[in-house]
Structures are given as structure tokens and as C-alpha cells.
Amino acid sequence: MNRMWSMLRLVIMAILALISVAPIVWMVAGAFRPYQELFKYTTLDWHLIFPVEWTWKNFHNVIFNARNPFLRYIWNTLFVASAVTALVLIINSMAAFAFAKIRFRFKTAVFALFMSAMIIPGEVTLVPNYLLMHDLGWLNSYKALIVPSMLSVFGIFMLRQFFAEVPNEMMEAARMDGASLPRTYVSIVLPAAVPALITLGLMTFLGNWDSYLWPLIVINEQKMQMIQVGISTFSSNEGTDWSKVLAANTLSTVPILLLFLFLQRYYIQGITMSGIKG
């Protein structure tokens, strides 16, 4: 009986996996199709997934497009996402360490105030943030993309949960050995939270890699745009070049896929541990 239930679970998981992967497979296969073949096959057969005529022309047209420098978009997004991720890990880990291990007045009230910010939709702060960037003179610059994204309330909350599990005895021992508070933070607390840091880093990087609305609002110069805004330029009032859109989406997926494949063990560990800590 147990074996039958195990087989049934595996079959259900396999079906769910196929349903999840099917759109991605169709996207990648569509990137290799000529435009006239893209919507030609709609019945459930092999031609729906695998192209009849394979071509690299779509990728060539995307990469070497003079009007839309796609490689420049990738570099811009990689720079902004990496900078935001690094700053989020540094700033939020220090804030989480303070909330978890340092005693100060009104700590509970300040932390509750931080947590209350999680219920505020991003759309509510869109106009105030834009006006602030305008007053600071940061519009059409990467500072408008990096600085407002440096603080993550969720990241502080998640890291605080991990840091709180670090035994105070270890910190006391380090302090007795002459380690300062910053040294204790770097040498004792951070190494204990590597899975959480990698998990937060992946989530932050992915969020900035897929960002569309905020870059569209604050960046006006085309060569400075982010990748998702760049992909949208293949759609206009004249129509949508779906072959280029699929090729561009496939190219934009590759860096995230490689990053996740290398760090998935830490990501799964961080998600699992964050779910069982108090």
C-alpha cells in the first residue's frame, strides 16, 4: 500500500513538473522557429514543441539589433542587480544582527514598525519615490535604481530569524577572547547564516533582474535601460515580433538559470531552515 502511494505521488509530481516546464520548453523552441512557423502548429503533436525548420536568425536579430542594444541591456541589468544584491546583503544583515543580538531601547517597537512596512504595496510608494528621485536629481541614473532597493524589510526579518538561532554563548566566548562586536558579527554570525544570505541574494538578484515598472519610470535614456524594458521594445503599435520576444526571453533566462543551478543547494537549504525557525 505504501509503495502504491509512493508511485502515485511520483506520477503526480512528474505531471506537475511537465506542466511547469512545458511553457519554458515552448519558449525556447519558439526562439529557434522562423516567424511564419511560430503559430502554424496548434494541435498536440511533436511540431507544437519541436520546430520543423531550425534557425538562429532570431538570436542574431536580437543580439545585433542596432536600434535595441540587447547585450547592453544585459550588462546594465547585471550591474544594477549585482550592486543591489551586494548592498542588500551588507545593510540588511547588519540591521538583522542589531535586531537579533544587540540590546537597545525601543527595539521591539522599531522592529514592529519595520514589519508594518511589509503590508504597504509597492504601488503606494511609487509616486513618492519618483518625486524623491526627481528632487535629488537622480532620474535617468543608476542611483535611482540602486539606492531605493538597498533596504529589504523581508530580508531583515528572514536574517533576524537565522541570527537569533546563533547561541549567545558563542558570542560571549568570542568577546572574552577579545573580539569586538564587528569582528563577532563577521566571524561568528555571518558564517552561521550562509544559506540564508545566499537565499536572500538569489531572491534580490532575481527581483531586480525581472524589474520592469520602476526602470521604465526613472530611466529615459535607451542605452541605460534594463533587460525587461528592452524586451518590451520588440512590441509596438505596429505589432509584436514574437520570434524576437521569445529569443530575447530565452537569452535573459540563461544567466538566472545558471546562477540557480550553482546555488540551488544553498537556496533550498535556506528556504527549508527559514520555515522551521521560530
Tab-separated table of N, CA, C and O in Angstrom, residues 1-13:
chain	number	residue	atom	x	y	z
A	1	MET	N	0.823	-1.202	0.000
A	1	MET	CA	0.000	0.000	0.000
A	1	MET	C	0.863	1.260	0.000
A	1	MET	O	0.623	2.203	-0.756
A	2	ASN	N	1.875	1.271	0.854
A	2	ASN	CA	2.775	2.426	0.907
A	2	ASN	C	3.506	2.611	-0.415
A	2	ASN	O	3.739	3.741	-0.854
A	3	ARG	N	3.876	1.486	-1.035
A	3	ARG	CA	4.581	1.573	-2.310
A	3	ARG	C	3.667	2.164	-3.381
A	3	ARG	O	4.103	2.957	-4.217
A	4	MET	N	2.378	1.775	-3.355
A	4	MET	CA	1.440	2.295	-4.333
A	4	MET	C	1.253	3.810	-4.162
A	4	MET	O	1.218	4.564	-5.139
A	5	TRP	N	1.146	4.268	-2.903
A	5	TRP	CA	1.020	5.689	-2.647
A	5	TRP	C	2.273	6.440	-3.087
A	5	TRP	O	2.190	7.552	-3.614
A	6	SER	N	3.442	5.828	-2.882
A	6	SER	CA	4.693	6.463	-3.321
A	6	SER	C	4.731	6.598	-4.829
A	6	SER	O	5.137	7.638	-5.372
A	7	MET	N	4.304	5.558	-5.547
A	7	MET	CA	4.268	5.620	-7.008
A	7	MET	C	3.269	6.682	-7.475
A	7	MET	O	3.542	7.425	-8.427
A	8	LEU	N	2.123	6.753	-6.812
A	8	LEU	CA	1.119	7.755	-7.182
A	8	LEU	C	1.650	9.166	-6.975
A	8	LEU	O	1.441	10.056	-7.813
A	9	ARG	N	2.352	9.385	-5.871
A	9	ARG	CA	2.944	10.697	-5.616
A	9	ARG	C	3.968	11.053	-6.673
A	9	ARG	O	4.034	12.199	-7.141
A	10	LEU	N	4.790	10.084	-7.075
A	10	LEU	CA	5.791	10.342	-8.103
A	10	LEU	C	5.139	10.695	-9.430
A	10	LEU	O	5.607	11.597	-10.142
A	11	VAL	N	4.045	9.998	-9.767
A	11	VAL	CA	3.345	10.279	-11.017
A	11	VAL	C	2.756	11.688	-10.984
A	11	VAL	O	2.862	12.457	-11.955
A	12	ILE	N	2.142	12.055	-9.856
A	12	ILE	CA	1.560	13.404	-9.728
A	12	ILE	C	2.641	14.466	-9.814
A	12	ILE	O	2.478	15.497	-10.491
A	13	MET	N	3.766	14.235	-9.143
A	13	MET	CA	4.868	15.201	-9.194
A	13	MET	C	5.438	15.318	-10.597
A	13	MET	O	5.788	16.421	-11.039
